[in-house]
Amino acid sequence: MKIIILGPPGSGKGTVSEQLAKEFKLFHLSIGEMLRKEAKRNTQAGKKIRRYIEKGDLVPVQLAVKIVKQKVKNKNKYLLDGFPRSVEQARKVEDLDIDLVLYLHLPQSKVIERLSGRLLDPVTGKTYHKKYLPPPKNILKRLVQRKDDHPKVIKERFKVYNKETKPLIKYYQKKEILLSIDASGNPKQVYQLVKKNLAKYIQYNY
Ligand code: AP5
């Protein structure tokens, strides 16, 4: 199974991917997480990536595509979390023969609430939420907010999402591999819904 998880910033792509990868033993590639790791380094490339992320912009297409192609080489069970993010990126990885695109949708107001309460564990890369996915008390002190979860950057990320990423919905609909999931429930409800839809899809197609 080769799956893409698509959705606006903060729609829960990472949260769903983590659970799916664990349960179905899929390789989980979060390109955002990879880029954040790279951005922490004090190299020329790291600094450049940091500037894109902190502005809420996409990194250059060639870089994103190169990372993905390298990471999934010789693999056939994976989840691409946050890639592709534009039709241009999607066209460059047509050869991956993606089976399914899970599109998580929910209203923008909900997404903003999720992003403003998000907490990141810099040690494990795991994500929590102050209200919806409270972290264990013993790690509270080390948790941080992502720099790109600042309201100004969130606004920019949405602009980029609407302009660059949203057209992917039609693109994958035309290919008849898009599954729309209502992601407005709590994390458990959303995951159950994903699994239910996935099971239906597999039953019908295989
Ligand atoms: P990335 O890290 O991928 O950011 P994003 O797409 O904006 O998505 P997020 O990570 O913000 O949210 P998510 O949908 O994973 O939600 P999460 O599960 O965390 O990318 C960051 C940057 O990297 C980009 O802006 C760009 O610069 C660059 N980049 C990445 N990919 C690129 C590409 N392909 N090309 C070029 N550049 C690229 O959940 C959010 C919060 O809500 C959490 O606190 C979580 O605990 C909580 N939550 C989750 N589900 C629920 C629920 N059901 N109910 C209540 N709370 C919930």
Short mmCIF file of N, CA, C and O in Angstrom, two decimals, residues 13 17 38 40 112-114 151:
data_model
loop_
_atom_site.label_atom_id
_atom_site.label_comp_id
_atom_site.label_asym_id
_atom_site.label_seq_id
_atom_site.Cartn_x
_atom_site.Cartn_y
_atom_site.Cartn_z
N LYS A 13 -2.89 15.29 9.95
CA LYS A 13 -2.19 14.34 9.08
C LYS A 13 -1.15 13.54 9.86
O LYS A 13 -1.10 12.32 9.76
N SER A 17 -1.31 9.60 10.65
CA SER A 17 -0.23 8.82 10.02
C SER A 17 0.50 7.96 11.05
O SER A 17 0.82 6.80 10.79
N GLU A 38 16.42 18.97 9.48
CA GLU A 38 17.48 19.53 8.64
C GLU A 38 17.69 21.01 8.99
O GLU A 38 18.83 21.48 9.04
N LYS A 40 17.41 22.46 11.73
CA LYS A 40 18.08 22.68 13.02
C LYS A 40 19.60 22.74 12.86
O LYS A 40 20.30 23.29 13.68
N ILE A 112 -7.35 26.10 13.24
CA ILE A 112 -6.60 27.13 13.96
C ILE A 112 -6.54 26.77 15.46
O ILE A 112 -5.50 26.88 16.10
N GLU A 113 -7.64 26.27 15.99
CA GLU A 113 -7.67 25.86 17.39
C GLU A 113 -6.65 24.74 17.63
O GLU A 113 -5.94 24.71 18.62
N ARG A 114 -6.58 23.82 16.68
CA ARG A 114 -5.64 22.70 16.82
C ARG A 114 -4.20 23.18 16.78
O ARG A 114 -3.37 22.74 17.56
N PRO A 151 0.49 32.82 14.83
CA PRO A 151 -0.68 33.20 14.01
C PRO A 151 -0.36 33.78 12.64
O PRO A 151 -1.02 33.46 11.66
#
